[in-house]
Coordinates of C-alpha atoms in Angstrom, one line a residue:
M527 CA 37.1 -68.9 -70.4
F528 CA 33.5 -67.6 -70.2
N529 CA 32.3 -70.9 -71.6
S530 CA 34.0 -72.9 -68.8
L531 CA 32.8 -70.5 -66.2
T532 CA 29.2 -70.7 -67.5
K533 CA 29.3 -74.5 -67.3
L534 CA 30.7 -74.4 -63.8
L535 CA 28.0 -72.1 -62.6
S536 CA 25.3 -74.0 -64.4
A537 CA 26.4 -77.2 -62.6
R538 CA 25.9 -75.3 -59.3
N539 CA 22.4 -74.2 -60.3
I540 CA 23.6 -70.6 -61.2
N541 CA 23.0 -68.8 -64.4
F542 CA 25.5 -66.2 -65.6
C543 CA 24.6 -63.2 -67.8
T544 CA 27.5 -62.3 -70.1
K545 CA 25.8 -59.0 -71.1
C546 CA 25.4 -57.6 -67.6
N547 CA 28.2 -59.6 -65.8
F548 CA 26.1 -60.8 -62.9
A549 CA 24.9 -64.2 -61.7
L550 CA 21.3 -65.4 -61.2
V551 CA 20.8 -68.0 -58.5
K552 CA 18.1 -70.6 -59.2
T553 CA 16.1 -71.4 -56.1
N554 CA 13.2 -73.7 -55.3
I555 CA 11.3 -71.0 -53.4
P556 CA 7.6 -71.0 -54.5
S557 CA 6.0 -67.9 -55.9
S558 CA 4.6 -65.4 -53.5
K559 CA 1.1 -66.4 -54.4
D560 CA 1.7 -70.1 -53.6
Y561 CA 3.7 -69.1 -50.5
I562 CA 0.9 -67.0 -49.0
K563 CA -1.6 -69.7 -49.9
D564 CA 0.3 -72.3 -47.9
M565 CA 0.8 -70.1 -44.9
P566 CA -1.1 -70.9 -41.7
I567 CA -3.9 -68.5 -40.8
N568 CA -3.8 -67.1 -37.3
Q569 CA -7.0 -65.3 -35.9
Y570 CA -6.2 -62.7 -33.3
V571 CA -9.0 -62.2 -30.8
I572 CA -9.4 -58.5 -30.1
S573 CA -11.7 -58.9 -27.1
P574 CA -12.7 -62.4 -26.3
H575 CA -15.4 -61.3 -23.8
K576 CA -16.5 -58.3 -25.8
R577 CA -15.6 -56.1 -22.9
N578 CA -15.7 -52.3 -23.2
R579 CA -12.4 -50.7 -24.1
V580 CA -11.3 -47.7 -22.0
Y581 CA -9.0 -45.0 -23.4
V582 CA -7.3 -42.3 -21.3
W583 CA -5.4 -39.1 -22.1
G584 CA -4.3 -35.8 -20.5
N585 CA -2.3 -35.2 -17.3
L586 CA -0.3 -38.2 -16.4
R587 CA 1.4 -36.9 -13.2
T588 CA -1.7 -37.0 -10.9
G589 CA -2.1 -40.7 -11.5
A590 CA -5.7 -40.1 -12.8
L591 CA -5.0 -42.0 -16.0
G592 CA -4.2 -45.2 -14.1
I593 CA -0.9 -45.7 -16.0
P594 CA 2.5 -45.5 -14.3
H595 CA 4.8 -43.0 -16.0
S596 CA 8.5 -43.0 -16.8
K597 CA 10.8 -40.3 -15.4
K598 CA 13.4 -40.5 -18.1
K599 CA 14.5 -37.2 -19.6
E600 CA 13.8 -38.4 -23.2
N601 CA 10.2 -39.0 -22.2
I602 CA 9.6 -35.6 -20.8
H603 CA 6.4 -35.1 -22.9
Q604 CA 5.0 -38.4 -21.7
V605 CA 5.7 -37.4 -18.1
M606 CA 3.5 -34.4 -18.5
G607 CA 0.7 -36.3 -20.1
F608 CA -0.6 -38.3 -23.1
K609 CA -1.4 -36.2 -26.1
S610 CA -3.4 -38.9 -27.7
P611 CA -5.7 -41.6 -26.3
K612 CA -4.0 -44.6 -24.7
R613 CA -5.8 -47.9 -24.2
M614 CA -6.0 -49.1 -20.6
H615 CA -4.9 -52.6 -19.8
F616 CA -7.0 -52.5 -16.6
A617 CA -10.2 -52.6 -18.8
E618 CA -9.0 -55.8 -20.5
N619 CA -9.4 -57.7 -17.2
N620 CA -12.3 -55.7 -15.8
N621 CA -15.6 -55.0 -17.7
V622 CA -15.8 -51.2 -17.1
M623 CA -19.3 -50.0 -17.5
S624 CA -18.9 -46.4 -16.6
V625 CA -16.3 -43.8 -15.6
A626 CA -16.1 -40.5 -13.8
A627 CA -13.3 -37.9 -13.9
G628 CA -12.7 -35.8 -10.9
F629 CA -10.1 -33.1 -10.3
G630 CA -7.0 -35.2 -10.7
F631 CA -8.6 -38.6 -10.0
T632 CA -10.8 -41.1 -11.8
L633 CA -13.5 -43.6 -10.8
Y634 CA -14.2 -46.8 -12.8
A635 CA -17.3 -48.9 -12.2
T636 CA -17.9 -52.5 -13.3
E637 CA -21.3 -54.0 -12.7
N638 CA -20.7 -54.5 -9.0
E639 CA -17.4 -52.9 -8.0
V640 CA -15.8 -49.5 -8.1
F641 CA -12.1 -48.7 -8.6
G642 CA -10.2 -45.4 -8.2
T643 CA -6.9 -44.0 -9.2
G644 CA -5.1 -40.6 -8.9
I645 CA -5.0 -38.0 -6.2
N646 CA -6.3 -39.4 -2.9
A647 CA -5.3 -36.6 -0.5
E648 CA -8.8 -36.3 0.9
S649 CA -9.8 -40.0 0.6
Q650 CA -11.9 -39.3 -2.5
I651 CA -11.0 -42.7 -3.8
G652 CA -11.3 -44.4 -0.4
Y653 CA -8.7 -45.6 2.2
H654 CA -5.7 -47.5 0.8
E655 CA -3.1 -48.6 3.3
V656 CA 0.6 -48.9 2.5
R657 CA 2.0 -50.2 5.7
H658 CA 1.9 -49.3 9.4
D659 CA -1.5 -47.7 8.8
K660 CA 0.0 -45.1 6.5
P661 CA -2.6 -44.2 3.8
L662 CA -1.8 -43.7 0.2
G663 CA -2.2 -40.1 -1.0
L664 CA -1.6 -40.9 -4.7
L665 CA -2.5 -44.0 -6.7
F666 CA -1.0 -44.7 -10.1
A667 CA -3.1 -47.8 -10.8
P668 CA -6.8 -48.5 -10.3
M669 CA -7.5 -50.0 -6.9
S670 CA -10.8 -51.4 -5.5
I671 CA -12.8 -49.1 -3.3
H672 CA -14.5 -51.0 -0.4
L673 CA -18.1 -50.0 0.1
D674 CA -18.8 -51.5 3.4
A675 CA -22.0 -53.6 3.4
F676 CA -22.5 -53.3 -0.3
S677 CA -19.5 -55.6 -0.8
T678 CA -21.5 -58.5 0.7
V679 CA -24.8 -57.7 -1.0
K680 CA -26.1 -60.5 -3.2
N681 CA -26.9 -59.2 -6.7
G682 CA -25.5 -55.8 -5.9
K683 CA -25.3 -53.4 -8.8
I684 CA -23.5 -50.1 -9.5
N685 CA -26.0 -47.7 -11.1
K686 CA -24.0 -44.5 -11.4
I687 CA -20.7 -42.9 -10.3
S688 CA -19.8 -39.2 -10.1
A689 CA -16.7 -37.3 -9.1
G690 CA -16.3 -33.7 -7.8
R691 CA -13.3 -31.7 -6.9
A692 CA -12.3 -33.9 -3.9
H693 CA -15.4 -36.0 -3.2
S694 CA -17.1 -39.0 -4.8
A695 CA -20.5 -40.5 -5.1
V696 CA -21.5 -44.1 -5.9
L697 CA -25.2 -44.9 -6.5
T698 CA -26.0 -48.6 -6.1
N699 CA -29.3 -50.6 -6.2
T700 CA -29.2 -50.4 -2.4
G701 CA -28.6 -46.7 -1.9
L702 CA -26.0 -43.9 -2.3
Y703 CA -22.4 -43.9 -0.9
L704 CA -20.5 -40.6 -0.5
F705 CA -16.9 -40.2 0.6
G706 CA -14.0 -37.8 0.4
S707 CA -13.9 -34.2 1.5
N708 CA -16.9 -33.1 3.5
A709 CA -15.6 -29.6 4.3
Y710 CA -18.9 -28.0 3.0
G711 CA -21.3 -30.9 3.7
Q712 CA -21.0 -32.2 0.1
C713 CA -21.1 -35.8 1.4
G714 CA -24.5 -35.2 3.0
R715 CA -23.3 -35.5 6.6
K716 CA -22.6 -33.1 9.4
V717 CA -19.5 -31.0 9.0
I718 CA -16.9 -31.7 11.7
E719 CA -14.6 -28.8 12.5
D720 CA -10.9 -29.6 11.8
E721 CA -11.8 -33.1 10.5
V722 CA -8.8 -34.7 8.7
Y723 CA -9.9 -36.3 5.5
S724 CA -6.5 -37.9 4.6
G725 CA -6.7 -41.5 5.5
S726 CA -10.4 -41.3 6.3
R727 CA -12.4 -44.5 6.3
I728 CA -15.8 -42.7 6.6
L729 CA -18.5 -43.6 4.1
N730 CA -21.8 -41.9 4.3
F731 CA -24.6 -44.2 3.2
V732 CA -28.0 -42.8 2.2
E733 CA -30.5 -45.5 1.6
N734 CA -33.3 -43.1 0.5
I735 CA -34.5 -39.5 1.1
D736 CA -37.9 -38.9 2.6
G737 CA -38.7 -42.5 1.9
K738 CA -38.0 -42.2 -1.9
K739 CA -35.4 -44.0 -3.9
I740 CA -32.5 -42.1 -5.4
T741 CA -32.3 -42.6 -9.1
D742 CA -29.4 -40.3 -10.2
V743 CA -26.5 -38.4 -8.6
V744 CA -24.3 -35.6 -9.9
C745 CA -21.2 -34.1 -8.1
G746 CA -20.5 -30.4 -8.7
Q747 CA -17.2 -28.9 -7.6
D748 CA -18.0 -29.0 -3.9
H749 CA -21.7 -29.9 -3.8
T750 CA -23.9 -32.9 -4.7
L751 CA -27.3 -33.2 -6.4
V752 CA -29.6 -36.2 -6.6
I753 CA -32.8 -37.0 -8.4
L754 CA -35.5 -39.1 -6.6
E755 CA -37.9 -41.6 -8.2
D756 CA -40.6 -38.9 -8.3
G757 CA -38.4 -36.5 -10.3
S758 CA -37.7 -34.2 -7.4
V759 CA -34.2 -32.8 -6.8
Y760 CA -32.3 -32.6 -3.5
S761 CA -28.8 -31.1 -2.9
C762 CA -26.2 -30.5 -0.2
G763 CA -22.8 -28.9 0.1
W764 CA -21.2 -25.5 -0.9
G765 CA -23.9 -22.9 -1.8
A766 CA -22.1 -19.6 -1.9
D767 CA -22.9 -19.1 -5.6
G768 CA -26.4 -20.5 -5.3
Q769 CA -25.4 -23.8 -6.8
T770 CA -27.4 -25.9 -4.3
G771 CA -30.6 -24.2 -5.5
L772 CA -32.0 -24.0 -2.0
G773 CA -33.0 -20.4 -2.1
H774 CA -30.0 -19.2 0.0
Y775 CA -26.3 -18.9 -0.3
N776 CA -25.3 -20.9 2.8
S777 CA -23.8 -24.4 2.7
T778 CA -25.9 -27.3 3.9
D779 CA -24.6 -30.6 5.3
N780 CA -27.8 -32.6 4.7
F781 CA -29.9 -33.2 1.6
A782 CA -32.7 -30.7 1.2
Q783 CA -35.2 -30.4 -1.5
I784 CA -34.8 -27.8 -4.3
K785 CA -37.9 -25.9 -5.2
G786 CA -38.2 -22.6 -7.1
D787 CA -39.4 -23.0 -10.7
V788 CA -38.7 -26.8 -10.6
A789 CA -41.3 -27.4 -7.9
G790 CA -43.8 -29.9 -9.3
E791 CA -41.6 -30.7 -12.3
R792 CA -40.2 -34.1 -13.1
I793 CA -36.4 -33.7 -13.6
T794 CA -34.8 -36.4 -15.7
H795 CA -31.3 -35.0 -16.2
L796 CA -28.8 -32.8 -14.2
A797 CA -25.5 -31.3 -15.4
C798 CA -22.9 -29.6 -13.2
R799 CA -19.1 -29.6 -13.6
S800 CA -18.4 -26.6 -11.4
D801 CA -20.8 -24.2 -9.7
F802 CA -23.6 -23.7 -12.3
V803 CA -26.4 -26.3 -12.8
L804 CA -28.7 -27.1 -15.7
A805 CA -31.7 -29.3 -15.2
L806 CA -33.8 -31.0 -17.9
T807 CA -37.4 -32.1 -17.4
D808 CA -39.5 -34.9 -18.9
K809 CA -41.1 -32.2 -21.0
N810 CA -37.7 -31.1 -22.3
E811 CA -37.9 -27.8 -20.4
V812 CA -34.6 -26.4 -19.2
F813 CA -33.9 -24.8 -15.8
G814 CA -30.8 -23.2 -14.4
W815 CA -29.2 -21.9 -11.1
G816 CA -25.9 -21.1 -9.6
N817 CA -23.0 -18.9 -10.7
T818 CA -24.0 -16.9 -13.8
E819 CA -21.1 -14.3 -13.9
Y820 CA -20.1 -15.6 -17.4
S821 CA -23.6 -15.2 -18.9
Q822 CA -24.7 -18.8 -18.2
M823 CA -28.0 -17.1 -17.5
S824 CA -29.0 -13.6 -18.6
L825 CA -31.1 -11.9 -16.0
S826 CA -32.8 -8.5 -16.3
D827 CA -31.5 -7.3 -12.9
G828 CA -27.9 -8.3 -13.8
S829 CA -27.6 -10.8 -11.0
Q830 CA -24.4 -13.0 -11.1
Q831 CA -25.6 -15.6 -8.6
V832 CA -29.0 -17.3 -8.7
C833 CA -30.0 -19.4 -5.7
N834 CA -33.5 -20.4 -7.0
P835 CA -34.0 -22.6 -10.0
T836 CA -35.2 -20.5 -12.9
H837 CA -36.9 -21.5 -16.1
L838 CA -34.9 -20.7 -19.2
S839 CA -37.5 -19.7 -21.7
A840 CA -35.0 -18.9 -24.4
F841 CA -34.7 -22.7 -25.1
N842 CA -38.3 -22.8 -26.4
K843 CA -36.9 -21.2 -29.6
I844 CA -34.2 -23.7 -30.5
G845 CA -36.3 -26.9 -30.4
K846 CA -36.6 -29.9 -28.1
V847 CA -33.6 -30.2 -25.8
T848 CA -32.4 -33.7 -25.1
S849 CA -29.1 -33.2 -23.3
V850 CA -27.3 -30.5 -21.4
A851 CA -23.8 -29.9 -20.0
T852 CA -22.1 -27.2 -18.0
G853 CA -18.4 -26.2 -17.6
G854 CA -16.6 -23.6 -15.5
S855 CA -17.9 -20.7 -17.5
F856 CA -20.0 -22.1 -20.4
C857 CA -22.9 -24.4 -21.2
L858 CA -24.0 -26.7 -23.9
A859 CA -27.4 -27.9 -25.0
L860 CA -28.3 -30.6 -27.6
T861 CA -31.6 -30.7 -29.5
E862 CA -33.4 -33.8 -30.8
T863 CA -32.2 -32.9 -34.3
G864 CA -28.6 -33.2 -33.3
D865 CA -27.8 -29.5 -33.1
V866 CA -25.3 -28.4 -30.5
Y867 CA -25.8 -25.0 -28.9
V868 CA -23.2 -23.2 -26.8
W869 CA -23.2 -20.0 -24.7
G870 CA -21.2 -18.4 -21.9
F871 CA -17.5 -17.6 -22.0
G872 CA -14.5 -19.6 -23.3
L873 CA -13.4 -21.4 -26.4
L874 CA -16.9 -22.2 -27.4
G875 CA -16.2 -24.0 -30.7
L876 CA -17.3 -21.0 -32.8
G877 CA -13.9 -19.9 -33.8
P878 CA -11.1 -17.7 -32.3
L879 CA -13.2 -14.5 -32.8
V880 CA -16.1 -15.7 -30.6
Q881 CA -15.3 -16.3 -27.0
E882 CA -18.4 -15.0 -25.4
T883 CA -22.1 -15.1 -26.2
K884 CA -25.2 -14.6 -24.0
I885 CA -27.5 -16.3 -26.5
P886 CA -27.4 -20.1 -27.2
T887 CA -25.6 -20.3 -30.6
V888 CA -25.5 -23.4 -32.8
I889 CA -22.2 -25.0 -33.9
P890 CA -22.4 -25.9 -37.6
R891 CA -23.2 -29.6 -38.0
T892 CA -20.4 -30.0 -40.6
L893 CA -17.9 -29.6 -37.7
F894 CA -19.2 -32.9 -36.3
G895 CA -18.8 -34.8 -39.5
H896 CA -22.3 -34.2 -41.0
N897 CA -22.1 -33.8 -44.8
E898 CA -23.8 -35.1 -48.0
F899 CA -21.7 -38.3 -47.8
N900 CA -22.5 -38.8 -44.2
N901 CA -25.9 -37.1 -43.9
D902 CA -27.3 -39.5 -41.2
S903 CA -24.6 -38.5 -38.7
K904 CA -25.6 -36.4 -35.7
V905 CA -24.5 -35.7 -32.2
V906 CA -26.3 -37.7 -29.5
S907 CA -24.7 -36.4 -26.3
V908 CA -22.6 -33.4 -25.0
H909 CA -20.1 -33.3 -22.2
A910 CA -18.0 -30.6 -20.4
G911 CA -14.9 -30.3 -18.4
L912 CA -13.9 -27.2 -16.5
S913 CA -12.5 -25.5 -19.6
H914 CA -13.1 -27.9 -22.5
M915 CA -16.0 -29.6 -24.2
A916 CA -16.9 -32.9 -26.0
A917 CA -19.6 -34.4 -28.2
I918 CA -20.4 -38.0 -29.2
T919 CA -22.1 -38.8 -32.5
N920 CA -24.4 -41.7 -33.3
K921 CA -21.5 -43.2 -35.3
G922 CA -19.4 -43.4 -32.1
D923 CA -17.1 -40.6 -33.0
L924 CA -15.8 -38.2 -30.3
Y925 CA -15.1 -34.5 -31.0
T926 CA -13.4 -32.2 -28.5
W927 CA -12.5 -28.5 -28.3
G928 CA -11.6 -25.8 -25.8
R929 CA -8.6 -25.3 -23.6
N930 CA -6.0 -28.1 -24.1
R931 CA -4.7 -28.2 -20.5
S932 CA -2.1 -31.0 -20.2
Y933 CA -3.3 -32.4 -23.6
C934 CA -6.8 -33.1 -22.2
L935 CA -8.3 -32.8 -25.7
G936 CA -6.5 -35.9 -26.9
L937 CA -5.9 -34.5 -30.4
G938 CA -2.1 -35.2 -30.5
F939 CA -0.9 -31.6 -30.0
D940 CA -0.7 -29.1 -27.1
K941 CA -2.5 -26.1 -28.6
D942 CA -6.0 -24.9 -27.7
Q943 CA -8.7 -25.9 -30.2
Y944 CA -11.3 -23.3 -31.4
F945 CA -13.4 -25.7 -33.4
P946 CA -14.6 -29.3 -32.7
L947 CA -12.0 -31.8 -33.9
K948 CA -12.4 -35.6 -34.1
V949 CA -10.3 -37.7 -31.7
A950 CA -8.6 -40.8 -33.1
L951 CA -9.9 -43.8 -31.1
G952 CA -9.9 -47.5 -31.7
G953 CA -13.6 -48.1 -31.0
A954 CA -17.1 -46.6 -31.1
V955 CA -17.4 -44.2 -28.2
K956 CA -20.3 -44.9 -25.8
D957 CA -19.5 -42.5 -23.0
V958 CA -16.9 -40.0 -22.0
S959 CA -16.0 -38.1 -18.8
C960 CA -14.1 -34.8 -18.7
G961 CA -12.0 -33.9 -15.7
L962 CA -9.9 -30.8 -15.0
D963 CA -7.0 -31.8 -17.2
H964 CA -7.7 -35.4 -18.3
M965 CA -10.4 -37.4 -20.1
I966 CA -11.6 -41.0 -20.2
A967 CA -13.6 -42.7 -22.9
V968 CA -15.6 -46.0 -22.8
C969 CA -15.8 -47.6 -26.2
N970 CA -17.4 -50.7 -27.8
S971 CA -15.0 -53.6 -28.4
Y972 CA -15.6 -53.4 -32.2
I973 CA -15.4 -50.1 -34.1
S974 CA -18.3 -51.2 -36.4
E975 CA -20.8 -51.0 -33.5
Q976 CA -22.7 -47.8 -33.4
V977 CA -23.8 -45.8 -30.4
E978 CA -27.6 -45.8 -30.0

């Protein structure tokens, strides 16, 4: 019986094993090696124009991430925010050069156009009509911001964007545009009593100040600072904590020059996320002013508000400072050797037992990936949100720490972080902007590219 069955199966190209009682089917399928060899090769182009990639994470409900969200119950965590970086499709069609995170809104700049998304209750991302002249108060996708005459300028270029609590600044090669809330004169124009900012079409254009070109702009919470071509600094807006640096605590609705210890100095860099300012000169000297109630500055008379720029001599001991950043209650400074110093109050990156220090204290380099196998790695820039911090290395790695409000650290979990921790991103980070509860990172198209 088995012999006849074996012959029958063999005729049908099937072998039968009498020991194991199962059949083996003969096929003409080539070996895996030959099969793979003959397969067509498809090359997937990651970024045909080598555009920058943009990743966003944090609070999703304000629209600041520029990604519409689902309201399904099973996606409740996604409704609150993205715990990890999410790549923006908007940047695939627009070559985003820089970004600026405000309080619940975001600005994106290409070479000659600015876009905005998120909260627009005070026209901080421009006027956007729905119908019947009804303005949009919340945008869930980036929309172009019309900058009046600049839109028709030939060879127009966006040099810098900055975002405050509810106002924005766009520096172009023709001058500075300011828009949004002007309740304290932060847009550099006269304060109008009972002015309604919702649906406002007003743009304040400042071509120059005292005949000098504006080279940089930084928005604080409710004030604005600019650097002119000669290195002098001017400010306007809310000054109750001394953050305007004008020698008084009154608000001002036009740009006025900051003097004090910075008089005669050439300022190259300003940092202000809230109401305390750090300034860096071409000689790598550091100056500060504003709200110091959290030990941002230690003064002999115990003052908590400083309205005159003051030289911070303590930095002479830590080496040449190349970058500074300020948050709501803390500060950061970066030296040319790549050491990151922190001071003030908050989750400073020094562990759960150290939440306040009056003295600039270094965060160990090993926490930023420096070790004997990676001894050429060092931090090249520092950044600050209101209650969290970030650092970028020369390898293009991003590290974050601090309060994890609405997952703004991008680390994949919702707990606060006491030490710097690396964020998983699909590219080498070039720049990052920290908002109140969200972040945006601009990356190279290819992860092998390093940040200079």
